[in-house]
């Protein structure tokens, strides 16, 4: 069994092409801006049989086309690496492209085995400055860079995903640190600049959790352009929403 939050069919945001997105339940971070706070608690969500994921993916395979497939997002999918192994193996046998969307902070033998069946990783990078990262994600960031290096070593294509929050991780200096730390990776497919949004705020209210970014404004389209330009100083392929 694996613990999931939900499924989303025909997703276009989490990896190439049309995808079935499996939102896994449980996360080792607690980011102030998390748009899916209801995926954080490890005991939440529901348990599903591994077969249910494989069956669902195979039934949607016709829609995936040449580029699409299944994305495991969350929550943090790699917390359940051991339980997901069989699922990944069966999806691969079924010829399905697999993407993992991860915060990059879980690494162990189970994760390394799971990555053998993974076609692409969306690596969430919240910043390089250790203190700022700890304040934003309530977790240290040393492993994130190590994970990026490991993915380069084993040759898995990576999309860096950088959620930008006004005043927290969006200064030219913050972006320079990300640029200088990650631009040398030879397996980078692209960098995604994702401006912070407030879509998840109502979930905090419903859960009775304080929303720590109260009053933080979303970036204007012009500001998003400027953030992209900053990233373009370091990366050749920058994409934004
Ligand atoms: S790593 Fe992702 S799922 Fe986990 S708390 Fe942060 S934004 Fe939410």
mmCIF file of N, CA and C in Angstrom, residues 155-231:
data_model
loop_
_atom_site.group_PDB
_atom_site.id
_atom_site.type_symbol
_atom_site.label_atom_id
_atom_site.label_comp_id
_atom_site.label_asym_id
_atom_site.label_seq_id
_atom_site.Cartn_x
_atom_site.Cartn_y
_atom_site.Cartn_z
ATOM 1 N N UNK A 155 22.831 10.661 -14.531
ATOM 2 C CA UNK A 155 22.343 11.074 -15.848
ATOM 3 C C UNK A 155 20.836 11.191 -15.992
ATOM 4 N N UNK A 156 20.148 11.560 -14.919
ATOM 5 C CA UNK A 156 18.689 11.760 -15.024
ATOM 6 C C UNK A 156 18.419 13.240 -15.319
ATOM 7 N N UNK A 157 17.679 13.540 -16.414
ATOM 8 C CA UNK A 157 17.363 14.939 -16.701
ATOM 9 C C UNK A 157 16.607 15.602 -15.556
ATOM 10 N N UNK A 158 16.952 16.857 -15.308
ATOM 11 C CA UNK A 158 16.372 17.587 -14.171
ATOM 12 C C UNK A 158 15.795 18.916 -14.636
ATOM 13 N N UNK A 159 14.620 19.232 -14.123
ATOM 14 C CA UNK A 159 14.090 20.591 -14.220
ATOM 15 C C UNK A 159 14.161 21.184 -12.818
ATOM 16 N N UNK A 160 14.861 22.304 -12.695
ATOM 17 C CA UNK A 160 14.871 22.997 -11.401
ATOM 18 C C UNK A 160 13.592 23.796 -11.299
ATOM 19 N N UNK A 161 12.927 23.702 -10.166
ATOM 20 C CA UNK A 161 11.700 24.492 -9.961
ATOM 21 C C UNK A 161 11.950 25.465 -8.821
ATOM 22 N N UNK A 162 11.841 26.737 -9.120
ATOM 23 C CA UNK A 162 12.147 27.757 -8.118
ATOM 24 C C UNK A 162 10.912 28.603 -7.865
ATOM 25 N N UNK A 163 10.260 28.372 -6.728
ATOM 26 C CA UNK A 163 9.131 29.214 -6.337
ATOM 27 C C UNK A 163 9.711 30.496 -5.734
ATOM 28 N N UNK A 164 9.283 31.626 -6.255
ATOM 29 C CA UNK A 164 9.824 32.922 -5.835
ATOM 30 C C UNK A 164 8.831 33.637 -4.926
ATOM 31 N N UNK A 165 9.309 33.993 -3.740
ATOM 32 C CA UNK A 165 8.447 34.680 -2.780
ATOM 33 C C UNK A 165 9.029 36.053 -2.462
ATOM 34 N N UNK A 166 8.187 37.044 -2.644
ATOM 35 C CA UNK A 166 8.636 38.425 -2.449
ATOM 36 C C UNK A 166 9.310 38.623 -1.084
ATOM 37 N N UNK A 167 10.524 39.153 -1.128
ATOM 38 C CA UNK A 167 11.222 39.492 0.114
ATOM 39 C C UNK A 167 11.829 38.297 0.846
ATOM 40 N N UNK A 168 11.581 37.089 0.370
ATOM 41 C CA UNK A 168 12.091 35.911 1.084
ATOM 42 C C UNK A 168 13.220 35.224 0.310
ATOM 43 N N UNK A 169 13.049 35.091 -1.013
ATOM 44 C CA UNK A 169 14.090 34.394 -1.789
ATOM 45 C C UNK A 169 14.178 34.925 -3.220
ATOM 46 N N UNK A 170 13.741 36.180 -3.443
ATOM 47 C CA UNK A 170 13.619 36.661 -4.820
ATOM 48 C C UNK A 170 14.581 37.811 -5.152
ATOM 49 N N UNK A 171 15.586 38.045 -4.312
ATOM 50 C CA UNK A 171 16.502 39.157 -4.614
ATOM 51 C C UNK A 171 17.508 38.712 -5.678
ATOM 52 N N UNK A 172 18.125 39.681 -6.389
ATOM 53 C CA UNK A 172 19.176 39.298 -7.354
ATOM 54 C C UNK A 172 20.265 38.455 -6.696
ATOM 55 N N UNK A 173 20.564 38.734 -5.418
ATOM 56 C CA UNK A 173 21.588 37.953 -4.706
ATOM 57 C C UNK A 173 21.107 36.504 -4.488
ATOM 58 N N UNK A 174 19.831 36.344 -4.114
ATOM 59 C CA UNK A 174 19.281 34.985 -3.948
ATOM 60 C C UNK A 174 19.384 34.226 -5.270
ATOM 61 N N UNK A 175 19.053 34.906 -6.365
ATOM 62 C CA UNK A 175 19.053 34.245 -7.682
ATOM 63 C C UNK A 175 20.491 33.979 -8.130
ATOM 64 N N UNK A 176 21.402 34.917 -7.793
ATOM 65 C CA UNK A 176 22.816 34.685 -8.142
ATOM 66 C C UNK A 176 23.326 33.413 -7.455
ATOM 67 N N UNK A 177 22.952 33.247 -6.187
ATOM 68 C CA UNK A 177 23.411 32.053 -5.465
ATOM 69 C C UNK A 177 22.869 30.776 -6.118
ATOM 70 N N UNK A 178 21.608 30.805 -6.505
ATOM 71 C CA UNK A 178 21.038 29.630 -7.185
ATOM 72 C C UNK A 178 21.779 29.416 -8.505
ATOM 73 N N UNK A 179 21.974 30.520 -9.244
ATOM 74 C CA UNK A 179 22.636 30.421 -10.553
ATOM 75 C C UNK A 179 24.032 29.841 -10.421
ATOM 76 N N UNK A 180 24.817 30.386 -9.502
ATOM 77 C CA UNK A 180 26.207 29.938 -9.404
ATOM 78 C C UNK A 180 26.320 28.536 -8.831
ATOM 79 N N UNK A 181 25.319 28.127 -8.061
ATOM 80 C CA UNK A 181 25.366 26.786 -7.482
ATOM 81 C C UNK A 181 24.936 25.719 -8.487
ATOM 82 N N UNK A 182 23.950 26.034 -9.301
ATOM 83 C CA UNK A 182 23.332 24.983 -10.120
ATOM 84 C C UNK A 182 23.631 25.076 -11.618
ATOM 85 N N UNK A 183 24.217 26.174 -12.087
ATOM 86 C CA UNK A 183 24.299 26.326 -13.543
ATOM 87 C C UNK A 183 25.249 25.327 -14.211
ATOM 88 N N UNK A 184 26.175 24.765 -13.442
ATOM 89 C CA UNK A 184 27.136 23.834 -14.058
ATOM 90 C C UNK A 184 26.569 22.445 -14.331
ATOM 91 N N UNK A 185 25.358 22.161 -13.854
ATOM 92 C CA UNK A 185 24.829 20.801 -14.012
ATOM 93 C C UNK A 185 24.627 20.472 -15.490
ATOM 94 N N UNK A 186 25.140 19.333 -15.903
ATOM 95 C CA UNK A 186 25.076 18.975 -17.327
ATOM 96 C C UNK A 186 23.755 18.301 -17.687
ATOM 97 N N UNK A 187 22.953 17.971 -16.674
ATOM 98 C CA UNK A 187 21.694 17.254 -16.935
ATOM 99 C C UNK A 187 20.475 18.179 -16.817
ATOM 100 N N UNK A 188 20.708 19.499 -16.819
ATOM 101 C CA UNK A 188 19.585 20.434 -16.659
ATOM 102 C C UNK A 188 18.763 20.534 -17.933
ATOM 103 N N UNK A 189 17.492 20.225 -17.833
ATOM 104 C CA UNK A 189 16.592 20.350 -18.970
ATOM 105 C C UNK A 189 16.112 21.803 -19.084
ATOM 106 N N UNK A 190 15.664 22.342 -17.975
ATOM 107 C CA UNK A 190 15.296 23.761 -17.934
ATOM 108 C C UNK A 190 15.121 24.210 -16.489
ATOM 109 N N UNK A 191 15.001 25.511 -16.318
ATOM 110 C CA UNK A 191 14.725 26.077 -14.988
ATOM 111 C C UNK A 191 13.327 26.688 -15.044
ATOM 112 N N UNK A 192 12.503 26.311 -14.092
ATOM 113 C CA UNK A 192 11.148 26.861 -14.042
ATOM 114 C C UNK A 192 11.070 27.906 -12.927
ATOM 115 N N UNK A 193 10.706 29.115 -13.307
ATOM 116 C CA UNK A 193 10.533 30.191 -12.324
ATOM 117 C C UNK A 193 9.045 30.267 -12.006
ATOM 118 N N UNK A 194 8.696 29.947 -10.781
ATOM 119 C CA UNK A 194 7.281 29.837 -10.414
ATOM 120 C C UNK A 194 6.932 30.916 -9.400
ATOM 121 N N UNK A 195 6.264 31.972 -9.858
ATOM 122 C CA UNK A 195 5.916 33.020 -8.894
ATOM 123 C C UNK A 195 4.936 32.503 -7.844
ATOM 124 N N UNK A 196 5.162 32.918 -6.635
ATOM 125 C CA UNK A 196 4.292 32.564 -5.499
ATOM 126 C C UNK A 196 2.846 32.970 -5.792
ATOM 127 N N UNK A 197 1.921 32.116 -5.390
ATOM 128 C CA UNK A 197 0.499 32.484 -5.506
ATOM 129 C C UNK A 197 -0.216 32.123 -4.206
ATOM 130 N N UNK A 198 -1.407 32.622 -4.071
ATOM 131 C CA UNK A 198 -2.128 32.438 -2.793
ATOM 132 C C UNK A 198 -3.283 31.433 -2.921
ATOM 133 N N UNK A 199 -3.237 30.591 -3.977
ATOM 134 C CA UNK A 199 -4.369 29.672 -4.205
ATOM 135 C C UNK A 199 -4.661 28.756 -2.999
ATOM 136 N N UNK A 200 -3.620 28.447 -2.221
ATOM 137 C CA UNK A 200 -3.819 27.451 -1.149
ATOM 138 C C UNK A 200 -4.266 28.040 0.182
ATOM 139 N N UNK A 201 -4.433 29.371 0.235
ATOM 140 C CA UNK A 201 -4.686 30.007 1.533
ATOM 141 C C UNK A 201 -5.932 29.448 2.222
ATOM 142 N N UNK A 202 -6.990 29.220 1.459
ATOM 143 C CA UNK A 202 -8.235 28.732 2.066
ATOM 144 C C UNK A 202 -8.027 27.386 2.767
ATOM 145 N N UNK A 203 -7.029 26.601 2.282
ATOM 146 C CA UNK A 203 -6.774 25.296 2.915
ATOM 147 C C UNK A 203 -6.227 25.490 4.331
ATOM 148 N N UNK A 204 -5.401 26.523 4.502
ATOM 149 C CA UNK A 204 -4.862 26.795 5.849
ATOM 150 C C UNK A 204 -6.001 27.146 6.793
ATOM 151 N N UNK A 205 -6.918 27.967 6.288
ATOM 152 C CA UNK A 205 -8.063 28.355 7.129
ATOM 153 C C UNK A 205 -8.845 27.114 7.523
ATOM 154 N N UNK A 206 -9.109 26.257 6.518
ATOM 155 C CA UNK A 206 -9.907 25.057 6.783
ATOM 156 C C UNK A 206 -9.205 24.129 7.770
ATOM 157 N N UNK A 207 -7.859 24.119 7.732
ATOM 158 C CA UNK A 207 -7.116 23.216 8.618
ATOM 159 C C UNK A 207 -6.837 23.844 9.985
ATOM 160 N N UNK A 208 -7.150 25.127 10.122
ATOM 161 C CA UNK A 208 -6.871 25.822 11.383
ATOM 162 C C UNK A 208 -5.394 26.110 11.570
ATOM 163 N N UNK A 209 -4.631 26.158 10.470
ATOM 164 C CA UNK A 209 -3.201 26.482 10.541
ATOM 165 C C UNK A 209 -3.024 27.980 10.270
ATOM 166 N N UNK A 210 -2.069 28.639 10.961
ATOM 167 C CA UNK A 210 -1.818 30.042 10.622
ATOM 168 C C UNK A 210 -1.168 30.125 9.244
ATOM 169 N N UNK A 211 -1.500 31.166 8.492
ATOM 170 C CA UNK A 211 -0.864 31.362 7.187
ATOM 171 C C UNK A 211 0.244 32.381 7.366
ATOM 172 N N UNK A 212 1.499 31.915 7.296
ATOM 173 C CA UNK A 212 2.629 32.751 7.695
ATOM 174 C C UNK A 212 3.018 33.795 6.652
ATOM 175 N N UNK A 213 2.442 33.702 5.449
ATOM 176 C CA UNK A 213 2.775 34.702 4.422
ATOM 177 C C UNK A 213 1.656 35.722 4.244
ATOM 178 N N UNK A 214 0.839 35.843 5.268
ATOM 179 C CA UNK A 214 -0.248 36.833 5.244
ATOM 180 C C UNK A 214 0.311 38.199 4.820
ATOM 181 N N UNK A 215 -0.296 38.803 3.842
ATOM 182 C CA UNK A 215 0.125 40.151 3.445
ATOM 183 C C UNK A 215 1.244 40.166 2.406
ATOM 184 N N UNK A 216 1.860 39.029 2.125
ATOM 185 C CA UNK A 216 2.915 39.009 1.095
ATOM 186 C C UNK A 216 2.247 39.035 -0.274
ATOM 187 N N UNK A 217 2.623 40.027 -1.070
ATOM 188 C CA UNK A 217 1.939 40.211 -2.360
ATOM 189 C C UNK A 217 2.527 39.302 -3.441
ATOM 190 N N UNK A 218 1.660 38.859 -4.346
ATOM 191 C CA UNK A 218 2.135 38.112 -5.518
ATOM 192 C C UNK A 218 2.929 39.068 -6.402
ATOM 193 N N UNK A 219 3.836 38.531 -7.224
ATOM 194 C CA UNK A 219 4.588 39.380 -8.150
ATOM 195 C C UNK A 219 3.688 39.823 -9.304
ATOM 196 N N UNK A 220 3.932 41.023 -9.804
ATOM 197 C CA UNK A 220 3.220 41.475 -10.995
ATOM 198 C C UNK A 220 3.852 40.791 -12.215
ATOM 199 N N UNK A 221 3.154 40.766 -13.363
ATOM 200 C CA UNK A 221 3.753 40.153 -14.566
ATOM 201 C C UNK A 221 5.104 40.790 -14.912
ATOM 202 N N UNK A 222 5.225 42.109 -14.700
ATOM 203 C CA UNK A 222 6.501 42.784 -15.002
ATOM 204 C C UNK A 222 7.606 42.282 -14.068
ATOM 205 N N UNK A 223 7.251 42.078 -12.823
ATOM 206 C CA UNK A 223 8.252 41.577 -11.867
ATOM 207 C C UNK A 223 8.650 40.139 -12.204
ATOM 208 N N UNK A 224 7.683 39.361 -12.649
ATOM 209 C CA UNK A 224 8.004 37.980 -13.046
ATOM 210 C C UNK A 224 8.981 38.010 -14.219
ATOM 211 N N UNK A 225 8.750 38.924 -15.160
ATOM 212 C CA UNK A 225 9.695 39.061 -16.288
ATOM 213 C C UNK A 225 11.088 39.395 -15.776
ATOM 214 N N UNK A 226 11.155 40.275 -14.805
ATOM 215 C CA UNK A 226 12.474 40.666 -14.271
ATOM 216 C C UNK A 226 13.153 39.490 -13.558
ATOM 217 N N UNK A 227 12.346 38.710 -12.830
ATOM 218 C CA UNK A 227 12.924 37.533 -12.164
ATOM 219 C C UNK A 227 13.480 36.557 -13.200
ATOM 220 N N UNK A 228 12.699 36.360 -14.279
ATOM 221 C CA UNK A 228 13.167 35.457 -15.347
ATOM 222 C C UNK A 228 14.472 35.958 -15.944
ATOM 223 N N UNK A 229 14.529 37.272 -16.151
ATOM 224 C CA UNK A 229 15.763 37.843 -16.730
ATOM 225 C C UNK A 229 16.962 37.596 -15.816
ATOM 226 N N UNK A 230 16.732 37.707 -14.510
ATOM 227 C CA UNK A 230 17.834 37.416 -13.568
ATOM 228 C C UNK A 230 18.307 35.971 -13.741
ATOM 229 N N UNK A 231 17.344 35.047 -13.830
ATOM 230 C CA UNK A 231 17.708 33.628 -14.001
ATOM 231 C C UNK A 231 18.427 33.410 -15.332
#
